[in-house]
Structure formats: structure tokens, C-alpha cells
N, CA and C of each residue as an Amber inpcrd file, in Angstrom:
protein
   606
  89.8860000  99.8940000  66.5620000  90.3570000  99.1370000  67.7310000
  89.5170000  99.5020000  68.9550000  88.9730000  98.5340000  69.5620000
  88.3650000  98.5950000  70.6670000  88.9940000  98.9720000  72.1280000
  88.6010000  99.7730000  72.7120000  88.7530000 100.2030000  74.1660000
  88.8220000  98.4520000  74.8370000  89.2810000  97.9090000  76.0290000
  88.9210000  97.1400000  76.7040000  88.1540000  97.2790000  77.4250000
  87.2460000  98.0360000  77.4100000  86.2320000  97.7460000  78.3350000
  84.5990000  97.6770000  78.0110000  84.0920000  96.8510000  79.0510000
  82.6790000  96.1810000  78.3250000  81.9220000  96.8810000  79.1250000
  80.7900000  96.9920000  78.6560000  79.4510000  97.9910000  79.2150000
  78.7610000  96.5830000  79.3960000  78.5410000  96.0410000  80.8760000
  77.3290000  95.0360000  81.2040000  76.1100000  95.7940000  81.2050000
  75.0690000  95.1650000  80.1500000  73.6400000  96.1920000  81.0650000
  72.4160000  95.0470000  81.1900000  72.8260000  94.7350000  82.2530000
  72.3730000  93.6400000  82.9310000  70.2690000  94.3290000  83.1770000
  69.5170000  94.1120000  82.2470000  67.9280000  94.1680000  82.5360000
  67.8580000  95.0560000  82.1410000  68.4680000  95.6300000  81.0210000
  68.2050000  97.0270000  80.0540000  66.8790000  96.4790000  79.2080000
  66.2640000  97.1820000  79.0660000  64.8790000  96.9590000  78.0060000
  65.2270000  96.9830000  76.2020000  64.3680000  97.1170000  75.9760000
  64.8580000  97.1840000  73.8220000  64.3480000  98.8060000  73.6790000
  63.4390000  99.1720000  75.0460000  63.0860000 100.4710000  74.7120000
  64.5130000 101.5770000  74.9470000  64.8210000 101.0890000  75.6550000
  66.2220000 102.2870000  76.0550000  66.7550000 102.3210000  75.6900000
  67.2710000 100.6570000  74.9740000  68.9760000 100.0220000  74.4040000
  69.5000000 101.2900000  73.2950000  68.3780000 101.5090000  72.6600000
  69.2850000 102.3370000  71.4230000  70.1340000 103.9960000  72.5420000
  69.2780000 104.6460000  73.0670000  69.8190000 105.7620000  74.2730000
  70.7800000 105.1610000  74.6270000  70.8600000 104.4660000  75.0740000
  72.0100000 104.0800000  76.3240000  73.3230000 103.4940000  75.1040000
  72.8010000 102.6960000  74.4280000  74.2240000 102.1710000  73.3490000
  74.7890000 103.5530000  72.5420000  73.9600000 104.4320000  72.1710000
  74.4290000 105.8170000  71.5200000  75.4360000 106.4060000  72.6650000
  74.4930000 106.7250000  73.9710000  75.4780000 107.1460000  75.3040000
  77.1840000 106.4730000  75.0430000  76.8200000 105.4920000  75.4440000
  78.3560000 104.3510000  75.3060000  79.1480000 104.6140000  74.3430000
  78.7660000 104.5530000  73.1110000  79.6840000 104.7070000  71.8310000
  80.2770000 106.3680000  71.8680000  79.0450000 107.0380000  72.1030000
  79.3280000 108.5440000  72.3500000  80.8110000 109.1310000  73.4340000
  80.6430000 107.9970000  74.5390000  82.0720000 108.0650000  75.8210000
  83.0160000 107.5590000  75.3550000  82.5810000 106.6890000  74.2910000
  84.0250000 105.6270000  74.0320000  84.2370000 104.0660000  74.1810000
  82.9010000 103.9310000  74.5450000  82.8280000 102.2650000  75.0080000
  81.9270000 101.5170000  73.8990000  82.6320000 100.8420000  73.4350000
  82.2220000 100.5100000  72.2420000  82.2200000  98.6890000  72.4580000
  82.3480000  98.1180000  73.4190000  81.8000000  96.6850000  73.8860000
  80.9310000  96.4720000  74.8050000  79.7190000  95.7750000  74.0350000
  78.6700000  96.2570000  74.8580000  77.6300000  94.6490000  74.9580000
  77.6920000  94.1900000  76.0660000  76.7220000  92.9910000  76.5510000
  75.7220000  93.4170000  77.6630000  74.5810000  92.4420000  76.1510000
  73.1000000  92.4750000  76.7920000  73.6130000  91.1510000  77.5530000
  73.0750000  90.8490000  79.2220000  72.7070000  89.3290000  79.4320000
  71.4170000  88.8420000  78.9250000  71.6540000  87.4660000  79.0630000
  70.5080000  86.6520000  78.5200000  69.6250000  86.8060000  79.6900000
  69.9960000  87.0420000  80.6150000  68.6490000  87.1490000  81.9610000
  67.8650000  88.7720000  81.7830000  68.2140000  89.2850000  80.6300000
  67.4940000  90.8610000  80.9660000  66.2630000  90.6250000  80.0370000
  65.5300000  91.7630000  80.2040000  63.7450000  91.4570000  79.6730000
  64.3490000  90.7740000  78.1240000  63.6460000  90.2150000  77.3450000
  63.6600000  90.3320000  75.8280000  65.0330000  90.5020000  75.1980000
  65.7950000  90.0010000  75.7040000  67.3240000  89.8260000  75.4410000
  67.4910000  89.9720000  73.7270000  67.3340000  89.0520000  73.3720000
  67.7190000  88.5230000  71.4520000  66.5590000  89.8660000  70.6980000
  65.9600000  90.2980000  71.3540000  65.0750000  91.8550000  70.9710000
  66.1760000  92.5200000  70.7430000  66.0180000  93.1670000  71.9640000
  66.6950000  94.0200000  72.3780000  68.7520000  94.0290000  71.5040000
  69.2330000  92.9310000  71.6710000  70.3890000  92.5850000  71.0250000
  70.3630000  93.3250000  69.1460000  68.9780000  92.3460000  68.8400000
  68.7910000  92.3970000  67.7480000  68.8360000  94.3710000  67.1780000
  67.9950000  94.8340000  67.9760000  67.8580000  96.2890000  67.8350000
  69.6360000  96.5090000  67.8600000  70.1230000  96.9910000  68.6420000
  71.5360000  97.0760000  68.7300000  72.3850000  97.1280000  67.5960000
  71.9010000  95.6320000  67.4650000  73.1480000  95.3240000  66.3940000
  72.8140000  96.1070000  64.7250000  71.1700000  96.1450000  64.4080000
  71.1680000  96.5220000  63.3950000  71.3830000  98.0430000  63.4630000
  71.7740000  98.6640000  64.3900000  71.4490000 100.4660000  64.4590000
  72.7440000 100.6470000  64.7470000  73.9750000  99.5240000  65.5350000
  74.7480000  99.9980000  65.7420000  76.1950000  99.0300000  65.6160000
  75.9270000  98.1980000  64.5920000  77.4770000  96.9990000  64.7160000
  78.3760000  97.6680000  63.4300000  78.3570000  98.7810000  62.8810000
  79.1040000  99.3700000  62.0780000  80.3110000 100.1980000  63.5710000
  79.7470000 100.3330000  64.6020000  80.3300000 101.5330000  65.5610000
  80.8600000 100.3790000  67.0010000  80.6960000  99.7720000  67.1070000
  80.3310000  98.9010000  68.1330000  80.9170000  97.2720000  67.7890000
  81.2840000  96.4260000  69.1950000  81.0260000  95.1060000  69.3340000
  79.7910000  94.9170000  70.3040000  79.0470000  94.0170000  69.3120000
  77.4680000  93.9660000  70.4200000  77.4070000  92.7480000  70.2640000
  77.4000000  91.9780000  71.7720000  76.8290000  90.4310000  72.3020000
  76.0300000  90.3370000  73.6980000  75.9610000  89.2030000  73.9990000
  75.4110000  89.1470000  75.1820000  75.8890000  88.1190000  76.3210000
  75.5940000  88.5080000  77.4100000  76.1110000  87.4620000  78.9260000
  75.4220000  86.7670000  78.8450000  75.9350000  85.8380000  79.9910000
  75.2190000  84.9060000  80.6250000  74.6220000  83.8620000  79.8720000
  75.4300000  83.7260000  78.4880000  75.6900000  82.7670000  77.5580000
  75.4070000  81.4690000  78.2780000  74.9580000  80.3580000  78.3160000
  74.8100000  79.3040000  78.8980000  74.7070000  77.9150000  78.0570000
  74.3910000  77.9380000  76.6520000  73.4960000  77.2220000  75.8520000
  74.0520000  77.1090000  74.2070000  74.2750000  76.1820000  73.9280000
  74.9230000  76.3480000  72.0380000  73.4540000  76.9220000  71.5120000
  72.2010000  76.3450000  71.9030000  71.2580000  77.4260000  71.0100000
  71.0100000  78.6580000  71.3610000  71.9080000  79.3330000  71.8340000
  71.7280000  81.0050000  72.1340000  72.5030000  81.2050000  71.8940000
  73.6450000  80.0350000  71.2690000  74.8790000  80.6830000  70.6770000
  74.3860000  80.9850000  69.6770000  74.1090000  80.1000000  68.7480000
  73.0830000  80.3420000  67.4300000  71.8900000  80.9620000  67.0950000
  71.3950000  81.3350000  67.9380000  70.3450000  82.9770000  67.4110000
  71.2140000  83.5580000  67.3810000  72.1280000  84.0890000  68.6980000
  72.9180000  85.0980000  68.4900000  73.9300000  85.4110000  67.0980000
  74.2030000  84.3650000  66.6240000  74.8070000  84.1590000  65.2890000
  73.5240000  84.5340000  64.2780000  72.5110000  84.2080000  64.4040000
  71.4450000  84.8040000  63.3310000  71.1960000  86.1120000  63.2200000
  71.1760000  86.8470000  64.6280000  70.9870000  88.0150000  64.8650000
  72.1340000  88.9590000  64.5780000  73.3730000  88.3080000  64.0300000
  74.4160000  89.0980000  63.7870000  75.2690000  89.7270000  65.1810000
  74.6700000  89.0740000  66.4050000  75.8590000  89.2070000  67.1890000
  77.1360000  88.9240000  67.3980000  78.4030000  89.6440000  67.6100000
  79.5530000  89.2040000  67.3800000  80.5360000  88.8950000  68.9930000
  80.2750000  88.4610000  70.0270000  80.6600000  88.4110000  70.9950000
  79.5040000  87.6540000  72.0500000  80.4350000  86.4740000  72.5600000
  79.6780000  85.5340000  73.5870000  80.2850000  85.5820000  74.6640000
  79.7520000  85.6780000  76.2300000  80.5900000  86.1560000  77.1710000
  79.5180000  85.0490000  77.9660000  80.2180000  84.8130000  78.9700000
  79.7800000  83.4650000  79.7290000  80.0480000  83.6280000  80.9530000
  79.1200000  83.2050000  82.0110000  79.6980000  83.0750000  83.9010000
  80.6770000  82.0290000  83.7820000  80.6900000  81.3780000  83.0430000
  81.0830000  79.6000000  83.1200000  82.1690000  79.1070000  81.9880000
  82.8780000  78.3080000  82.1750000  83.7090000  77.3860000  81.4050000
  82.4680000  76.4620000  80.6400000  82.3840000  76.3080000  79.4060000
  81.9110000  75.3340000  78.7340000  82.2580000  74.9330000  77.7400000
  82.8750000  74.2470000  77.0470000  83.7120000  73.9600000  75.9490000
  82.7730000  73.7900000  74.8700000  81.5410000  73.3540000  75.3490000
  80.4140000  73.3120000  73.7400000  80.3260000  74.8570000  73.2250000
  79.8890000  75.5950000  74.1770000  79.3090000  77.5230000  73.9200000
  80.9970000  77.6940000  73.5810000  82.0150000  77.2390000  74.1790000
  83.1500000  77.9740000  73.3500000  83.1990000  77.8900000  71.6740000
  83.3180000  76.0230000  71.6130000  83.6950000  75.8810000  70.1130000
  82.5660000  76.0760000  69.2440000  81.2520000  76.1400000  69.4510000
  80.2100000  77.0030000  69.0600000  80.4020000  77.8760000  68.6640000
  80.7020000  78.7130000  69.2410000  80.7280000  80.4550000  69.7800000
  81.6560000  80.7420000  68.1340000  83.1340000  79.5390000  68.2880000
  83.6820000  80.0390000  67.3460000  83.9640000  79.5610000  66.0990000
  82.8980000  78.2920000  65.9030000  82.3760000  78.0100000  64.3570000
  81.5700000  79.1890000  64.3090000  80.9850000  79.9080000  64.8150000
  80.4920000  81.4850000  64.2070000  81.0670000  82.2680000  64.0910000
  82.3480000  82.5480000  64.0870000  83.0590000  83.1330000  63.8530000
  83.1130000  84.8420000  65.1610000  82.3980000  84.1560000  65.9780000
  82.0660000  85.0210000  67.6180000  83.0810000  85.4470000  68.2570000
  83.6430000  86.5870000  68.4970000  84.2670000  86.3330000  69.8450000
  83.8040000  85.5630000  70.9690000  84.5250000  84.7550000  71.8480000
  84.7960000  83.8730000  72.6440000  84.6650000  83.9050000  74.4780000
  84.6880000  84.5020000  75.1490000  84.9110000  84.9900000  76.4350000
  84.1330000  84.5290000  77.4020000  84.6880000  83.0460000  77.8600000
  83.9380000  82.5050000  78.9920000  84.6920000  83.2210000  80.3360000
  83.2120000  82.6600000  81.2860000  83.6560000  83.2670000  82.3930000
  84.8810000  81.8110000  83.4170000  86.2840000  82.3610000  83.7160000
  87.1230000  80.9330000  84.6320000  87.4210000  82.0470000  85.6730000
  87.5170000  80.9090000  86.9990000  88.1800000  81.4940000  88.3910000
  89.4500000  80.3620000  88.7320000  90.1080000  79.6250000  87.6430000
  91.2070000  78.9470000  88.3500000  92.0120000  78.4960000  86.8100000
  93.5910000  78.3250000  87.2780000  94.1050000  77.5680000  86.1510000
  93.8310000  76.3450000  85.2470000  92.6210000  75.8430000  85.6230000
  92.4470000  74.3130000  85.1560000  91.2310000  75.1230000  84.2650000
  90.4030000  75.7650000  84.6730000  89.3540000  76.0690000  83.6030000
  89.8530000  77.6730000  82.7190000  91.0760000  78.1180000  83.3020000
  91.6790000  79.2990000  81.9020000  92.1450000  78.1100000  80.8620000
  92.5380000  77.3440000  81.4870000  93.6730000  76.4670000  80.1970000
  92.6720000  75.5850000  79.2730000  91.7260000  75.1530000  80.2400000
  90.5120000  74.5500000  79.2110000  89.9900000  75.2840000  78.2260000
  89.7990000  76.3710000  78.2060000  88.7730000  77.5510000  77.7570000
  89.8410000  78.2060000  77.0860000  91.1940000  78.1600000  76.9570000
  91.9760000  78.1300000  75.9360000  92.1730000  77.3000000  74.8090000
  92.3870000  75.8250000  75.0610000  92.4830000  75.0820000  74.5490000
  90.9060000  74.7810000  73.6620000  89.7890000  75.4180000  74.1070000
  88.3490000  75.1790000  72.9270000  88.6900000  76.4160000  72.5580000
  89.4150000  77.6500000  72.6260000  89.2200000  78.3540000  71.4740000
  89.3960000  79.9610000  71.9890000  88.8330000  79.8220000  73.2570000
  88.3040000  81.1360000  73.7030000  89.4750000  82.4330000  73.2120000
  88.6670000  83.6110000  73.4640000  89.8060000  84.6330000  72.8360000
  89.7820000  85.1720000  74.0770000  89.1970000  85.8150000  75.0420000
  89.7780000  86.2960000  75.7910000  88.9210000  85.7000000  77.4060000
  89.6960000  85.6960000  78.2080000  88.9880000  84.8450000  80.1920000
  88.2710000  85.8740000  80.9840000  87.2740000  85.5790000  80.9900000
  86.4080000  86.5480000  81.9880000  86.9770000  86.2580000  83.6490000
  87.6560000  86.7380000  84.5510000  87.4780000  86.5270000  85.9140000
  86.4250000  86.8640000  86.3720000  85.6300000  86.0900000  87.0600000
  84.3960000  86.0290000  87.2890000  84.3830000  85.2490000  88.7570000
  84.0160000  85.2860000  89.8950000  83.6300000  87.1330000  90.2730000
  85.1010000  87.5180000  90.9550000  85.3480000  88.5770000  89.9290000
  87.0880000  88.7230000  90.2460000  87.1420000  89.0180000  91.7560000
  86.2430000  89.9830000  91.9130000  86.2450000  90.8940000  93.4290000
  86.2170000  89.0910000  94.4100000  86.1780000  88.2570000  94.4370000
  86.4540000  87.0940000  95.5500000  87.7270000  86.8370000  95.3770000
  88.4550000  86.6600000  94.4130000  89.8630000  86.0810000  93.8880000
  90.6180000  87.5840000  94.4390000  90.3450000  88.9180000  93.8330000
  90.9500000  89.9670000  94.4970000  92.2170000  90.0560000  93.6360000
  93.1100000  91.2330000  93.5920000  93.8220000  91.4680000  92.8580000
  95.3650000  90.4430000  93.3010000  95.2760000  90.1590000  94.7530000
  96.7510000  88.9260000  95.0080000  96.1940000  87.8780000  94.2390000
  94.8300000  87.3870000  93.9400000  94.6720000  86.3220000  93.3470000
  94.8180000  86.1280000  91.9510000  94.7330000  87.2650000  91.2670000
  94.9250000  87.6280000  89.8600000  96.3370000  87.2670000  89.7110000
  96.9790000  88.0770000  89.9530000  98.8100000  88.0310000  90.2830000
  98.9290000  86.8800000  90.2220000  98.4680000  85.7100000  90.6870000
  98.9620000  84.6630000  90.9060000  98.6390000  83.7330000  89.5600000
  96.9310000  84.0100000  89.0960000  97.0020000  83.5940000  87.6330000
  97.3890000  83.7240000  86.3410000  97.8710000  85.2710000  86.3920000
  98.6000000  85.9260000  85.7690000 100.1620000  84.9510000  85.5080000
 100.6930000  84.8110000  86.6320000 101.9730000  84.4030000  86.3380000
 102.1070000  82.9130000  85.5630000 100.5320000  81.9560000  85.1520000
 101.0100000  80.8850000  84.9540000 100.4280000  80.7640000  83.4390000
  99.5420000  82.2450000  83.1750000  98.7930000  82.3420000  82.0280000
  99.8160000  82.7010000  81.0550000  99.7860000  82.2570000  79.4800000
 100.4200000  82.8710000  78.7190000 100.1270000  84.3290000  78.0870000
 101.4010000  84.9110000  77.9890000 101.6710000  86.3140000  78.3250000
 100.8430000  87.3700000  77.0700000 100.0630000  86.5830000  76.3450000
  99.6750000  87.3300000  75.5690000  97.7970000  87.1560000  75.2650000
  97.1880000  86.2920000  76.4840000  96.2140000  86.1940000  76.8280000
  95.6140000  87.7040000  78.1590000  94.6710000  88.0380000  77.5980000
  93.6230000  88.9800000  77.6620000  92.3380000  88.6130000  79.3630000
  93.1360000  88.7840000  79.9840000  92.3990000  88.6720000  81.4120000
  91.2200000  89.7020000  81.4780000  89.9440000  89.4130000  81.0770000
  88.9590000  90.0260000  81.8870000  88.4730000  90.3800000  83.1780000
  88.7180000  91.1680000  84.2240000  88.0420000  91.0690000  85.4460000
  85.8910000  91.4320000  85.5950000  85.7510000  90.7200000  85.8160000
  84.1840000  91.5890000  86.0850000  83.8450000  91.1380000  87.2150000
  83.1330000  91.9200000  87.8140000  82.6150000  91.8210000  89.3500000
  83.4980000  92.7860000  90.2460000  82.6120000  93.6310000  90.8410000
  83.2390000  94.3400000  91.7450000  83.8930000  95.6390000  90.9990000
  84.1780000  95.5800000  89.7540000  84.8260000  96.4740000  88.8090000
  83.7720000  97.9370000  88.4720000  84.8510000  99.0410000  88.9390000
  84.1120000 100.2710000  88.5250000  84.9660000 101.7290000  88.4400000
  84.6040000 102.5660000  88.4090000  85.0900000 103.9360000  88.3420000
  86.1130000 104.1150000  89.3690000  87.0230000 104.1440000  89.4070000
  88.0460000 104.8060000  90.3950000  89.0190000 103.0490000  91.1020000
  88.8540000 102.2310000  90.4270000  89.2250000 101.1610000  90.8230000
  90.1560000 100.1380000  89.9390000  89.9320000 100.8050000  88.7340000
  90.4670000  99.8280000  87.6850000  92.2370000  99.8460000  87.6400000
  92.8400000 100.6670000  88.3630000  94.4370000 100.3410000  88.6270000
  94.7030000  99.7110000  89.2290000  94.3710000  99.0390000  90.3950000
  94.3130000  98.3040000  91.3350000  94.1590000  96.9990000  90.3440000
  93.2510000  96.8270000  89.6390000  93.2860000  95.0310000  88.7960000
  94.3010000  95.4160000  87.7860000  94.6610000  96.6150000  86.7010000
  95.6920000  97.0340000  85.9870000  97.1090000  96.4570000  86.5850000
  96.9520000  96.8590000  87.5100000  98.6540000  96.6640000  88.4720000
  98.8760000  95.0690000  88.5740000  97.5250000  94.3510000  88.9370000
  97.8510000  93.1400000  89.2660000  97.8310000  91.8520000  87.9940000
  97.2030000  92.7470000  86.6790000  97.3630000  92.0800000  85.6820000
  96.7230000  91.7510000  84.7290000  95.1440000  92.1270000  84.7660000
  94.1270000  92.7390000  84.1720000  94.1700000  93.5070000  83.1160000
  93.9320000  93.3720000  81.6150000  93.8740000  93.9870000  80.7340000
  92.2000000  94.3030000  80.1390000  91.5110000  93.7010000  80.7040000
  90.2250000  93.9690000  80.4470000  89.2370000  94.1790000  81.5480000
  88.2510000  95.3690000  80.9690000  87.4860000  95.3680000  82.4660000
  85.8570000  95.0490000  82.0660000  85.0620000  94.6360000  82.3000000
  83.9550000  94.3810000  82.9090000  83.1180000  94.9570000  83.5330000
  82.0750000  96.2540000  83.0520000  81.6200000  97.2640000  84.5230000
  80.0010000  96.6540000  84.1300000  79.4670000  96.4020000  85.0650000
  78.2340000  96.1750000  85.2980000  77.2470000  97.4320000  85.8230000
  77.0200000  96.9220000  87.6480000  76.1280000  97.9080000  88.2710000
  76.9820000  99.2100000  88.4550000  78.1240000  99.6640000  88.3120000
  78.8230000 100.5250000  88.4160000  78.4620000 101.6330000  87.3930000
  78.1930000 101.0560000  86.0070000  77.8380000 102.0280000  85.1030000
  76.4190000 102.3830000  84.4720000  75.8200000 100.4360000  84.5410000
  74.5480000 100.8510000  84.2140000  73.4610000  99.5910000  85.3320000
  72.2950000 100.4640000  85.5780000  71.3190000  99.4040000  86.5430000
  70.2600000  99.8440000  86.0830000  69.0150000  98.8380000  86.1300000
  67.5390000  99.3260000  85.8610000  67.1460000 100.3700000  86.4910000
  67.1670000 101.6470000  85.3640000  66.7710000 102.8590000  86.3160000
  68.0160000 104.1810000  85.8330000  69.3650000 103.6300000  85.4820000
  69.8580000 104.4430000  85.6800000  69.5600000 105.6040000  83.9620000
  69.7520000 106.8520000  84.1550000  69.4160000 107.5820000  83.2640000
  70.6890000 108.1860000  82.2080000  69.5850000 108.2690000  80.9840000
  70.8990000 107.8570000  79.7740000  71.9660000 108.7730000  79.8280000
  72.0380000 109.7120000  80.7440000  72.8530000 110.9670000  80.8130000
  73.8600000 110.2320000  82.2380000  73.4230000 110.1980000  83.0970000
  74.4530000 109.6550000  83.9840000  75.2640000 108.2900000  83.1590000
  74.8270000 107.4620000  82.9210000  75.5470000 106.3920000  81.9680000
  76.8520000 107.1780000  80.9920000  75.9070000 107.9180000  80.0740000
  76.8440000 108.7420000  79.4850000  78.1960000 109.3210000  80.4330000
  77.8750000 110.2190000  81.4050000  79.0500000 110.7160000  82.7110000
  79.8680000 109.7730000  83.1350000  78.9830000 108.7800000  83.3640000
  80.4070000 107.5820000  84.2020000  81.1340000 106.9410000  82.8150000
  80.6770000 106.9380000  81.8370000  80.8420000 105.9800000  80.6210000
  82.7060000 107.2270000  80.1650000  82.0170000 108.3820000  80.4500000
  82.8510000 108.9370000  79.8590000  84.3910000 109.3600000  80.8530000
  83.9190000 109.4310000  82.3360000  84.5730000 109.1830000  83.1800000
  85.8230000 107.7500000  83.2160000  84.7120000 106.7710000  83.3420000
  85.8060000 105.4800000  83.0910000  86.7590000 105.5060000  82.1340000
  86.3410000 105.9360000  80.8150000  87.4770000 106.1360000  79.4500000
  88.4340000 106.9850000  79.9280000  88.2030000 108.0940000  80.9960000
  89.6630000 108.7490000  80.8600000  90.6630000 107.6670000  81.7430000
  89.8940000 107.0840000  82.8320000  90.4310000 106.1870000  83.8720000
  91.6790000 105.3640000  82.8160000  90.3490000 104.5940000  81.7110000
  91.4710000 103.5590000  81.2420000  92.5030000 104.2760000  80.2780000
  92.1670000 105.1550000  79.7990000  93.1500000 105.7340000  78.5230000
  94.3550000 106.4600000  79.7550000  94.1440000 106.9050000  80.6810000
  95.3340000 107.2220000  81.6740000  96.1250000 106.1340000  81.9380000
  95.5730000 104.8480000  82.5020000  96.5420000 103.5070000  82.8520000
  97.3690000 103.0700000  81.4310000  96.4140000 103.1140000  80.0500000
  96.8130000 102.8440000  78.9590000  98.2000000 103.4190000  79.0200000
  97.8530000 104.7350000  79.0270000  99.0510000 105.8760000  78.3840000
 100.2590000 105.4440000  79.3620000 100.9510000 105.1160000  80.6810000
 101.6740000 104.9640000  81.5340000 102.3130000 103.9290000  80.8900000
């Protein structure tokens, strides 16, 4: 069973990916998206998945396209995560048998992005909507749907979207940025897990 929380590593290389995905799995974070905007994406993915989808869920952001749904399905990726509502990359996503996770900021595109399939709603960029705004989608979402927050999401912050209704988190520049070193990743990686396994446990 997977932790809820996703490791963004938004412009990670294919040279590091294996360091930094060992780091992650090593803290406890075992969901892990390459975006499609970082160097050599479907590389880099590809490395990943063959060194590490026995330990791991490995996909990628910034999903945009049914044919990047489908490498990613060649490459044995198991998770599609999206800025955007799109109902093609959803029901795509899950004739591959993919996890699902577009990015919605309102009730008309959670309920769409339910209705093609999706498994769990990225809030995207939560930090504008803010945790009163969550609360408010929360109350009209059904109660057993999986709210992602990403944006703005990091170390010492994740009770604040917990409280308001957030079951999934999203850490981007918070945990990893071009540059950051596989040992600090590791520290915050392992930091955040106690964060969420504390809110868990309550």
C-alpha cells in the first residue's frame, strides 16, 4: 500500500533518476512523477520503471496527449497525472490499465474527470483555491474520492490541506529541484513521511 504522497521531480535527468528514486523509496515515498517537460522524460521514466516498479508507482506529469499516454503504456508506466481535465488522456490512461489523476480546480471539471474514469483529482494549483476553497469542494465531492493537492505543498504544511480535506499530497520544488542533492532529497523525503504518518495516525 502506497503512502499518499507523490515525489514531483520536475527536470530530473536519467543520470540521477536512479539516486534520487532509491533516496525516495529508501524515506518511504514510493509515488513518483517524472513531468513530460523535464530533459528526456520517457528515458529517464523508462530507467525507473525497469530498476524500480517492483518497489514503486512510477509515471509522469504534465500528461497532455493520448500519445504519451501510450509510450507511457509501452514503457510500463503505471500512473498519468495531468495539469488539466481531458477526458481523451483520462479514458486512454485507463484502457491501459494506468492510474488516472488529472489535474481540476472546480466542481464541473472533478465531476467530469470522474465520470471518464479518473481515480484520483489533482487540485492544481491548490495554493490559489487555498484550504477554505478545498472545504468547499470537498463538501460536494463524493466521500470516497481521493483529493490531490499540489502546488504550494511541502514540509511542515500538509495539516493545514489534511484538516481541510486533502488526502493526497503533491510535493514538487519543496522536495526536489534541479540541483538538489540526493542526500537532502533523502532528509526532506524522510522528514515529510513522519509529517504524513503523524496526520495518518490521529
Amino acid at each position: 500500500m502506497h503512502r499518499n504522497l507523490i515525489a514531483i521531480l520536475r527536470g530530473i535527468t536519467s543520470k540521477e533518476a536512479p539516486d534520487v528514486t532509491e533516496a525516495l523509496i529508501d524515506a518511504g515515498i514510493t509515488q513518483i512523477e517524472v513531468p513530460l517537460n523535464s530533459p528526456h522524460p520517457m528515458e529517464t521514466i523508462n530507467i525507473m520503471v525497469k530498476r524500480y516498479a517492483s518497489y514503486a508507482r512510477i509515471g509522469a506529469g504534465t500528461v497532455l496527449k493520448i500519445e504519451d499516454v501510450d509510450k507511457l503504456a509501452e514503457i510500463g508506466a503505471d500512473m498519468v497525472i495531468s495539469p488539466n481535465m481531458n477526458k481523451t488522456v483520462i479514458m486512454r490512461t485507463k484502457q491501459h490499465n494506468m492510474m488516472s489523476c488529472p489535474g481540476v480546480m472546480s466542481p464541473t471539471e472533478a465531476f467530469d474527470a470522474l465520470d471518464a474514469g479518473a481515480d484520483m483529482l489533482k487540485l492544481f494549483p491548490a495554493d490559489i483555491l487555498g484550504p477554505s476553497g478545498v472545504k468547499a469542494l470537498c463538501a460536494v465531492l463524493p466521500q470516497d474520492i481521493t483529493l490531490a493537492a499540489v502546488g504550494g505543498i511541502g514540509q511542515g504544511n500538509l495539516a493545514q490541506w489534511f484538516q481541510a480535506g486533502i488526502k493526497a499530497f503533491g510535493i514538487g520544488s519543496g522536495l526536489y529541484k534541479s540541483g538538489t542533492t540526493t542526500n537532502n532529497v533523502g532528509l526532506i523525503a524522510r522528514q515529510l513521511v513522519i509529517e504524513y504518518d503523524t496526520l495518518m495516525a490521529k
